[in-house]
Amino acid sequence: MHSKSIAELGAAMRAGEFTSVELTRHFIDRIDRLNGELNALITATPEQALAEAEAADRAIQSGKAGPLAGIPLVQKDIFCTRGVKTSCGSRMLDNFISPYDATVVERLKQAGAVSLGKANMDEFAMGSSNETSYYGPVRNPWDRDRVPGGSSGGSAAAVAARLAAAATGTDTGGSIRQPAALCGITGLKPTYGRVSRYGMIAFASSLDQAGPMTRSAEDAALMLQAMAGFDARDSTCADQAVDDYTATLNDSLQGVKIGLPREYFGEGLESGVAASIEEAIDLYRQLGAEVVEISLPNTGLAVPTYYVVAPAECSSNLSRFDGVRFGYRCEDPKDLEDLYKRTRGEGFGAEVKRRILIGTYALSAGYYDAYYLKAQKTRHLISDDFKRAFETVDVVMGPTSPTTAFALGEKVDDPVTMYLNDIYTIATNLAGLPGISIPVRAVDGLPVGLQIIGNYFNEGKLLNLAHRYQSETDWHRQTPQGFA
Amino acid sequence: MSLDKSDVEKIAHLARMALDESHIEAYVVDLGNILNLVEQLEAADTDAIEPMFHPLHMAQRLRGDEVSEADCREANQQVAPKVENGLYLVPKVIE
């Protein structure tokens, strides 16, 4: 049951082969048995899941089921879930029971999905290895001594290990695509504003975007369909009609123009990863696509630009954690300043503190122009690179990550080395474009992700290209040993 | 660009965030390395470039000035560290 896709599970339940309660019990049992070795979920909600499954079964029987009726998934712990602990991977919110649901949570519930619990993540989504979580690192199901990627590492590991049919993730600089690549699953970061950010704990508000993490592009299409759309409660949510993502999955790739940015195939890219990507691109040629080399000349500016913009926005967003209205509060504060300072000093971990400090510095008097304003200008250069590219090509293609999953502990003490791991994913967030990562040929038993970047609101094209690849290959069906 | 210990302490104060004394040296090194990375931006010619504050260059939506939110005070205060009579309690500010 746990190896079936969302579409297959839905069809089986509608045909009466099994119920959502049976399916949900099956996943709960897997979580009980297997989550201990991965630490992918940090809060399991089996009772709530079974109640939701019962409701889904009733809806299926009455023929009024939503598109995701009875499908068990996990929510990244960055999404507020009413009545359920929402920690964002931080001690700061270890005691926080959300009084409301995020829009993403609400919409997935309306579509009939069942929530099995909350997935581990880097603290406040700041990390690329899931090692900054207050609840300890997540282990990669393909090799338990390696990282799953981050920040949506728990979501990626849960889907890869078949602890859930799908998961939600968020992506500020690669946090859906990079863990999807390192865990061998499909992860889609939609266009900025495609999915509501309401109730999604804010990290960098001009970059943050939620998306599906699934085993296939078809599943991602089904899930994005439920998640996307206008929401008046998020002032940056796009007021634009949502395409029918499943309708275009099988479109022909004849004449589709794929651009390969030469900057994504240079120094730093592991040779095994490069070979897998080249092989995947060859398949696209065979499917009728035209492949051309392009240039995104300002690629080198993406990581430095991001490490001004994201920390600046983070330092502002995280000022709300002051020990007054919710979350952690230090013991016996002697005055208000002591309350703020010790609450924040004790509640935040090292990486979050680093980013708050960098952001505070970049926004402080006398430095704003040199850092923040400069970075917003280089951001424009990066965005213009893509604008020019999309005048001649339909999609941009390349690796998601320069390497396969690295060892736990390998980069955690060297922030800059860790940051450079996101070199191919960050530019997409700065430009606000959609991007997807899909598994291609593994290297030494470790998954490799192919990234496809599209023009604004062109998620349908990305899912189409991803689905056609997955119709010809079975890399997305591989299961890590011990989780089959 | 490098920072010294007193710079880091000053930034931490601006962020109202206590740093463990024994960790400050590590922050000095890490923040210096991050700022060195960021300094690569200086080489980019941005004289004629407008800053990009929104990825889709979208304008802020406006709405009518009508009450749209329900009163959720009680639910919201259930997760507060300390409340009394609907008010959030903090240490005494004025002696």
XYZ file of C-alpha atoms in Angstrom:
579
model
C 0.000 0.000 0.000
C 2.787 2.431 0.940
C 4.413 2.182 -2.497
C 1.355 3.334 -4.421
C 1.093 6.864 -5.808
C -1.568 9.330 -4.684
C -3.517 8.681 -7.895
C -3.323 4.896 -7.355
C -4.295 5.150 -3.687
C -7.282 7.347 -4.542
C -8.481 4.942 -7.223
C -8.037 1.906 -4.925
C -10.034 3.556 -2.130
C -12.815 4.603 -4.494
C -12.910 1.021 -5.839
C -13.257 -0.276 -2.272
C -9.968 -2.234 -2.252
C -9.114 -0.733 1.127
C -10.341 2.129 3.287
C -8.527 5.277 4.311
C -8.635 4.039 7.919
C -6.777 0.871 6.857
C -4.297 2.891 4.811
C -3.777 5.396 7.626
C -3.247 2.584 10.177
C -0.666 1.107 7.806
C 1.306 4.374 7.687
C 0.964 4.919 11.456
C 2.428 1.456 11.949
C 5.323 2.274 9.617
C 5.988 5.520 11.470
C 5.982 3.622 14.792
C 8.460 1.060 13.470
C 10.737 3.151 11.271
C 10.710 6.791 12.312
C 13.089 6.124 15.221
C 16.010 5.532 12.866
C 15.270 8.615 10.738
C 13.802 11.255 13.095
C 11.759 12.467 10.113
C 8.592 13.228 12.117
C 8.781 15.204 15.345
C 5.090 15.099 16.212
C 2.833 12.192 15.267
C -0.941 12.691 15.485
C -2.358 9.164 15.035
C -5.716 9.805 16.734
C -6.425 12.886 14.685
C -5.258 11.066 11.548
C -7.692 8.191 12.161
C -10.567 10.606 12.780
C -9.765 12.380 9.499
C -9.504 8.999 7.740
C -12.962 8.002 9.021
C -14.389 11.250 7.664
C -12.639 10.627 4.340
C -14.099 7.111 4.151
C -17.596 8.493 4.706
C -17.014 11.081 1.972
C -15.715 8.409 -0.424
C -18.749 6.204 0.262
C -21.160 9.073 -0.355
C -19.394 9.951 -3.619
C -18.563 13.448 -2.308
C -14.858 12.872 -1.789
C -12.325 15.617 -2.461
C -9.405 14.998 -4.835
C -7.049 13.941 -2.023
C -9.665 12.105 0.041
C -8.106 9.715 2.513
C -4.482 10.321 1.400
C -2.124 10.305 4.429
C 0.565 12.985 4.363
C 2.814 14.878 6.746
C 3.058 18.622 7.210
C 6.396 20.361 7.578
C 6.412 21.748 11.120
C 6.596 25.310 9.733
C 2.842 25.190 8.967
C 0.504 26.189 11.781
C -1.858 23.337 12.648
C -4.744 24.107 14.975
C -4.487 22.298 18.301
C -1.210 20.612 17.331
C 2.295 21.603 18.386
C 3.956 23.772 15.718
C 7.629 24.128 16.655
C 9.334 25.221 13.419
C 12.211 23.031 14.624
C 13.013 25.517 17.390
C 13.169 25.567 21.176
C 11.512 28.985 20.821
C 8.251 27.300 19.784
C 8.661 24.003 21.639
C 5.581 24.874 23.735
C 3.523 26.433 20.918
C 0.151 24.892 20.130
C -1.153 26.816 17.161
C -4.597 28.404 17.650
C -5.262 28.311 13.882
C -4.562 26.428 10.641
C -2.315 27.703 7.853
C -4.119 28.147 4.525
C -2.104 25.242 3.072
C -3.245 23.005 5.946
C -6.841 24.168 5.609
C -6.893 23.546 1.835
C -5.362 20.090 2.087
C -7.955 19.230 4.763
C -10.721 20.502 2.487
C -9.359 18.278 -0.299
C -9.780 15.345 2.102
C -6.128 14.659 2.973
C -5.246 12.993 6.281
C -2.420 14.488 8.368
C -0.170 11.902 10.062
C 1.851 14.529 11.909
C 4.557 17.128 11.618
C 7.906 16.755 9.896
C 11.298 17.694 11.324
C 13.120 20.604 9.702
C 16.062 22.949 10.107
C 15.314 25.517 12.809
C 13.068 28.218 11.282
C 13.937 26.652 7.875
C 17.524 27.935 8.105
C 19.811 25.173 6.940
C 20.638 22.812 4.098
C 21.185 19.597 6.058
C 18.450 19.407 8.711
C 21.185 19.513 11.365
C 20.063 22.819 12.906
C 16.790 21.364 14.261
C 16.287 21.633 18.033
C 14.995 18.053 17.825
C 18.173 16.609 16.320
C 19.133 15.811 12.754
C 17.092 13.776 10.281
C 18.916 10.839 8.716
C 18.871 10.112 5.004
C 16.967 6.843 4.349
C 19.469 5.969 1.579
C 22.408 6.125 3.992
C 21.732 6.834 7.622
C 25.162 8.450 8.124
C 24.284 11.122 5.602
C 22.076 14.213 5.712
C 18.682 14.302 3.987
C 19.258 17.913 2.907
C 17.266 20.816 4.258
C 15.445 22.632 5.393
C 12.519 20.322 4.502
C 14.651 17.279 5.407
C 12.017 15.534 7.530
C 9.412 15.868 4.762
C 11.842 14.480 2.153
C 12.986 11.567 4.334
C 9.380 10.679 5.267
C 8.322 10.489 1.611
C 11.485 8.621 0.525
C 11.057 6.065 3.334
C 7.358 5.640 2.575
C 6.257 6.904 5.998
C 3.640 9.023 4.204
C 2.215 9.228 0.706
C 3.379 12.828 0.363
C 4.495 15.851 2.371
C 4.422 19.618 2.341
C 7.608 21.642 2.238
C 8.750 25.232 1.991
C 11.547 26.677 -0.115
C 13.347 29.956 0.586
C 16.687 29.153 -1.102
C 16.252 25.518 -2.141
C 14.612 23.952 0.913
C 12.166 21.826 -1.108
C 14.336 21.018 -4.144
C 17.655 20.213 -2.442
C 16.259 17.683 0.091
C 14.084 16.215 -2.689
C 17.281 15.721 -4.722
C 19.258 14.230 -1.840
C 16.432 11.841 -0.855
C 15.384 10.801 -4.380
C 11.891 12.303 -4.475
C 10.023 14.935 -6.509
C 9.866 18.433 -5.023
C 8.261 21.510 -6.539
C 8.808 25.114 -5.507
C 6.002 27.107 -7.143
C 6.191 30.699 -8.384
C 6.394 33.232 -5.547
C 2.800 33.992 -4.563
C 1.267 30.859 -6.163
C 0.606 29.281 -2.749
C -0.565 31.285 0.273
C 1.999 31.983 2.996
C -0.711 32.551 5.633
C 0.100 30.478 8.695
C 3.484 29.464 7.309
C 5.990 30.718 9.852
C 7.902 33.479 8.076
C 11.638 33.306 7.423
C 12.322 35.618 4.425
C 8.991 36.914 3.205
C 10.031 37.949 -0.315
C 11.458 34.453 -0.970
C 9.385 31.933 1.038
C 7.071 29.649 -0.925
C 5.297 26.389 -0.049
C 5.077 23.373 -2.331
C 4.496 19.620 -2.591
C 7.083 16.901 -1.905
C 5.977 13.654 -3.487
C 7.105 10.465 -5.156
C 6.153 11.560 -8.667
C 5.329 14.594 -10.778
C 1.766 13.338 -11.161
C 1.372 13.320 -7.366
C 2.917 16.794 -7.178
C 0.350 18.006 -9.739
C -2.530 16.613 -7.678
C -1.201 18.151 -4.501
C -0.315 21.560 -5.955
C -3.822 21.726 -7.422
C -5.194 21.602 -3.877
C -2.601 23.949 -2.366
C -2.443 26.758 -4.952
C -4.689 29.748 -5.412
C -5.555 33.203 -4.195
C -5.879 33.874 -0.472
C -6.884 37.299 0.776
C -5.091 36.579 4.070
C -1.668 36.708 2.359
C -1.143 40.149 0.831
C 1.525 38.793 -1.520
C -0.542 35.854 -2.796
C -1.096 36.052 -6.556
C -4.642 36.789 -7.687
C -4.360 34.602 -10.756
C -6.301 31.551 -11.950
C -4.757 28.152 -11.179
C -3.999 25.985 -14.228
C -5.221 22.387 -14.485
C -1.897 20.720 -13.745
C -2.900 17.124 -14.508
C -4.410 18.052 -17.892
C -1.006 18.908 -19.404
C 1.126 16.156 -17.815
C 1.290 14.112 -21.015
C 1.779 16.978 -23.487
C 4.305 16.231 -26.219
C 7.816 17.579 -25.733
C 8.317 17.946 -29.475
C 10.002 21.290 -30.062
C 10.208 22.257 -26.376
C 13.336 24.348 -25.952
C 15.572 23.506 -22.980
C 18.365 25.878 -21.950
C 21.432 24.578 -20.133
C 23.164 27.409 -18.281
C 26.910 26.870 -18.662
C 27.377 28.352 -15.168
C 25.485 25.339 -13.709
C 27.934 22.809 -15.166
C 31.258 24.291 -14.115
C 33.653 23.950 -11.222
C 32.275 22.398 -8.046
C 29.843 20.034 -9.783
C 30.666 16.423 -8.891
C 31.505 14.404 -12.032
C 29.062 11.593 -11.175
C 26.226 14.079 -10.711
C 27.174 15.782 -13.996
C 27.043 12.431 -15.849
C 23.566 11.634 -14.453
C 22.277 15.051 -15.475
C 23.736 14.693 -19.005
C 22.042 11.302 -19.323
C 18.677 12.766 -18.317
C 19.087 15.626 -20.795
C 19.800 13.062 -23.528
C 16.458 11.439 -22.808
C 14.759 14.813 -23.287
C 16.482 15.086 -26.674
C 15.066 11.666 -27.568
C 11.606 12.869 -26.504
C 11.817 15.640 -29.076
C 13.102 18.574 -27.034
C 15.673 20.938 -28.439
C 18.608 21.545 -26.097
C 20.688 24.721 -26.296
C 23.432 26.198 -24.156
C 22.598 29.496 -22.481
C 24.308 31.803 -20.016
C 23.078 33.161 -16.695
C 26.105 35.430 -16.234
C 25.231 36.678 -12.739
C 24.899 33.201 -11.191
C 27.953 33.858 -9.008
C 26.133 36.723 -7.296
C 23.198 34.564 -6.167
C 24.604 33.126 -2.930
C 26.113 36.439 -1.697
C 22.901 38.308 -2.601
C 20.813 35.743 -0.758
C 22.960 36.008 2.384
C 22.052 39.684 2.651
C 18.380 39.571 1.612
C 17.365 36.448 3.556
C 19.063 37.358 6.871
C 17.757 40.938 6.633
C 14.189 39.708 6.251
C 14.746 37.016 8.885
C 16.034 39.504 11.460
C 12.882 41.533 10.944
C 10.470 38.564 10.921
C 11.992 36.877 13.953
C 11.796 40.027 16.076
C 8.277 38.808 16.962
C 9.794 36.119 19.197
C 10.159 38.236 22.303
C 8.809 36.019 25.087
C 5.702 38.154 25.574
C 2.806 36.774 23.507
C 3.698 33.165 22.685
C 6.567 30.714 22.667
C 9.515 30.385 25.007
C 10.121 32.788 27.890
C 13.308 32.787 30.012
C 13.096 32.151 33.762
C 12.894 35.088 36.205
C 13.615 38.055 33.916
C 14.871 40.988 35.946
C 13.516 43.628 33.567
C 11.992 43.891 30.100
C 15.322 44.048 28.265
C 16.575 41.013 30.163
C 13.334 39.231 29.202
C 13.873 39.931 25.494
C 17.589 39.191 25.451
C 17.644 35.966 27.440
C 14.443 34.652 25.823
C 15.993 35.104 22.380
C 19.468 34.003 23.463
C 18.118 30.780 24.990
C 15.306 30.149 22.506
C 17.265 30.377 19.232
C 19.991 28.005 18.054
C 23.388 28.970 16.611
C 22.473 29.189 12.894
C 19.353 31.264 13.537
C 21.432 33.594 15.720
C 24.070 33.959 13.005
C 21.442 34.983 10.485
C 19.695 37.389 12.855
C 23.064 39.018 13.579
C 24.002 39.327 9.881
C 20.567 40.712 9.047
C 20.590 43.163 11.936
C 24.022 44.367 10.846
C 23.032 44.696 7.170
C 19.996 46.795 8.112
C 21.705 48.914 10.761
C 22.297 52.643 10.358
C 25.182 53.377 8.009
C 25.265 49.916 6.421
C 21.848 49.691 4.751
C 22.977 51.084 1.367
C 26.176 49.050 1.242
C 24.451 45.754 1.980
C 20.678 45.628 1.669
C 20.191 48.133 -1.143
C 23.185 46.724 -3.043
C 21.829 43.175 -2.704
C 18.382 44.221 -3.942
C 20.116 45.619 -7.033
C 22.185 42.489 -7.673
C 18.950 40.571 -7.175
C 17.594 42.486 -10.144
C 20.619 41.465 -12.242
C 19.989 37.808 -11.377
C 16.305 38.117 -12.226
C 17.153 39.819 -15.561
C 19.411 36.865 -16.473
C 16.351 34.590 -16.358
C 14.162 37.109 -18.139
C 16.604 37.118 -21.062
C 16.871 33.315 -20.992
C 13.094 32.844 -21.208
C 13.001 34.995 -24.344
C 14.663 32.076 -26.154
C 13.973 28.897 -24.131
C 10.903 27.324 -22.470
C 12.713 25.926 -19.437
C 16.159 26.004 -17.862
C 17.670 22.688 -16.803
C 20.608 21.611 -14.660
C 21.577 19.886 -11.443
C 19.648 20.668 -8.237
C 22.676 20.247 -6.006
C 26.397 20.027 -6.853
C 26.861 16.807 -4.860
C 24.924 13.821 -3.578
C 24.020 13.695 0.137
C 27.011 14.593 2.307
C 27.929 13.063 5.672
C 26.261 14.174 8.893
C 28.573 16.643 10.625
C 30.669 17.282 7.496
C 29.685 20.905 6.901
C 27.797 21.894 10.044
C 30.719 23.836 11.559
C 31.428 25.827 8.413
C 28.421 28.005 7.520
C 29.837 29.392 4.256
C 30.600 25.918 2.844
C 27.072 24.876 3.798
C 25.616 27.971 2.087
C 27.453 27.229 -1.182
C 25.623 23.913 -1.381
C 22.544 25.878 -2.536
C 24.370 27.487 -5.460
C 21.961 26.161 -8.135
C 18.692 26.675 -6.259
C 18.990 30.144 -4.701
C 18.734 32.226 -7.888
C 15.268 30.813 -8.560
C 13.985 32.151 -5.233
C 15.607 35.550 -5.756
C 13.852 35.796 -9.139
C 10.582 34.326 -7.756
C 10.477 31.598 -10.430
C 9.110 28.040 -10.103
C 11.510 25.085 -10.006
C 11.185 21.336 -9.648
C 13.670 18.614 -8.708
C 13.185 15.037 -9.903
C 15.322 11.957 -9.272
C 17.582 10.800 -12.134
C 20.310 8.096 -12.209
C 21.726 7.531 -8.717
C 25.477 7.676 -8.073
C 26.970 5.027 -5.752
C 23.501 4.304 -4.392
C 22.794 7.959 -3.607
C 20.023 9.920 -5.362
C 20.707 12.761 -7.818
C 18.210 15.511 -8.609
C 17.590 17.159 -11.978
C 16.311 20.708 -11.625
C 13.913 22.253 -14.137
C 13.218 25.979 -13.814
C 10.293 27.596 -15.600
C 8.896 31.021 -16.294
C 6.445 32.657 -13.863
C 3.286 30.581 -13.196
C 4.493 27.899 -15.603
C 4.303 25.065 -13.050
C 2.267 23.046 -15.561
C 5.207 22.970 -17.997
C 7.615 21.811 -15.258
C 5.239 19.038 -14.200
C 4.777 18.056 -17.863
C 8.536 17.718 -18.428
C 9.002 15.889 -15.111
C 6.122 13.499 -15.800
C 7.341 12.629 -19.294
C 10.771 11.752 -17.872
C 9.137 9.634 -15.158
C 7.001 7.862 -17.760
C 10.238 6.634 -19.414
C 12.347 5.865 -16.328
C 11.891 4.355 -12.889
C 14.346 6.357 -10.768
C 11.389 7.895 -8.924
C 10.146 4.398 -8.018
C 13.364 3.291 -6.273
C 12.965 2.637 -2.559
C 15.811 2.787 -0.040
C 16.836 -0.512 1.507
C 14.888 -1.354 4.649
C 11.878 0.753 3.634
C 10.417 -1.278 0.743
C 35.344 43.205 6.173
C 35.948 41.837 9.590
C 34.162 42.441 12.838
C 35.643 42.444 16.305
C 34.173 41.296 19.571
C 32.692 44.687 20.443
C 30.999 44.899 16.999
C 29.341 41.540 17.568
C 28.227 42.594 21.043
C 26.769 45.810 19.642
C 24.856 43.943 16.898
C 23.589 41.419 19.448
C 22.302 44.297 21.563
C 20.504 45.804 18.537
C 18.897 42.382 17.983
C 18.035 42.162 21.719
C 19.675 38.765 21.821
C 21.981 37.552 24.600
C 25.067 35.677 23.389
C 26.915 33.234 25.574
C 30.271 34.875 26.367
C 32.135 31.703 25.413
C 30.557 31.677 21.930
C 31.317 35.277 20.922
C 34.706 34.479 19.372
C 33.058 31.878 17.135
C 30.466 34.451 16.014
C 33.290 36.913 15.233
C 34.859 34.316 12.896
C 31.592 33.071 11.324
C 30.133 36.527 10.717
C 33.457 37.677 9.241
C 33.421 34.744 6.818
C 29.820 35.449 5.812
C 30.612 39.134 5.240
C 33.611 38.148 3.095
C 31.248 36.076 0.961
C 28.828 38.986 0.727
C 31.591 41.380 -0.319
C 31.718 39.715 -3.730
C 28.706 41.926 -4.497
C 30.930 45.010 -4.531
C 32.396 43.975 -7.887
C 28.969 44.027 -9.584
C 28.167 47.203 -11.506
C 24.723 48.249 -10.295
C 24.846 51.993 -11.021
C 21.924 51.915 -13.448
C 20.002 49.103 -11.711
C 16.828 49.587 -9.695
C 16.531 47.639 -6.449
C 14.136 44.674 -6.659
C 11.947 44.602 -3.585
C 9.334 42.181 -4.903
C 9.957 39.270 -7.268
C 6.855 39.995 -9.337
C 6.989 43.799 -8.981
C 3.497 43.539 -7.537
C 1.808 46.506 -5.877
C 0.277 46.127 -2.433
C -3.418 45.257 -2.630
C -5.853 47.482 -0.804
C -9.152 46.538 0.800
C -12.101 48.405 2.216
C -11.702 49.680 5.790
C -14.117 47.160 7.298
C -13.840 44.813 10.248
C -12.775 41.456 8.801
C -11.274 39.606 11.739
C -13.162 37.831 14.502
C -12.155 38.382 18.141
C -9.634 35.603 18.849
C -8.092 37.148 21.952
C -8.936 34.269 24.266
C -7.622 31.575 21.926
C -4.485 33.564 21.181
C -3.773 34.256 24.848
C -3.933 30.573 25.742
C -0.435 30.205 24.294
C 0.973 33.287 26.037
C 3.606 32.834 28.769
C 1.776 35.100 31.251
C -1.590 36.886 31.030
C -3.983 38.495 33.485
C -7.426 39.948 32.748
C -6.726 39.733 29.028
C -3.423 41.592 29.314
C 0.072 40.271 28.596
C 2.294 40.481 31.661
C 5.948 41.546 31.475
C 8.411 42.656 34.189
C 7.722 46.096 35.624
C 8.907 48.796 33.162
C 8.320 51.931 35.280
C 9.334 51.874 38.933
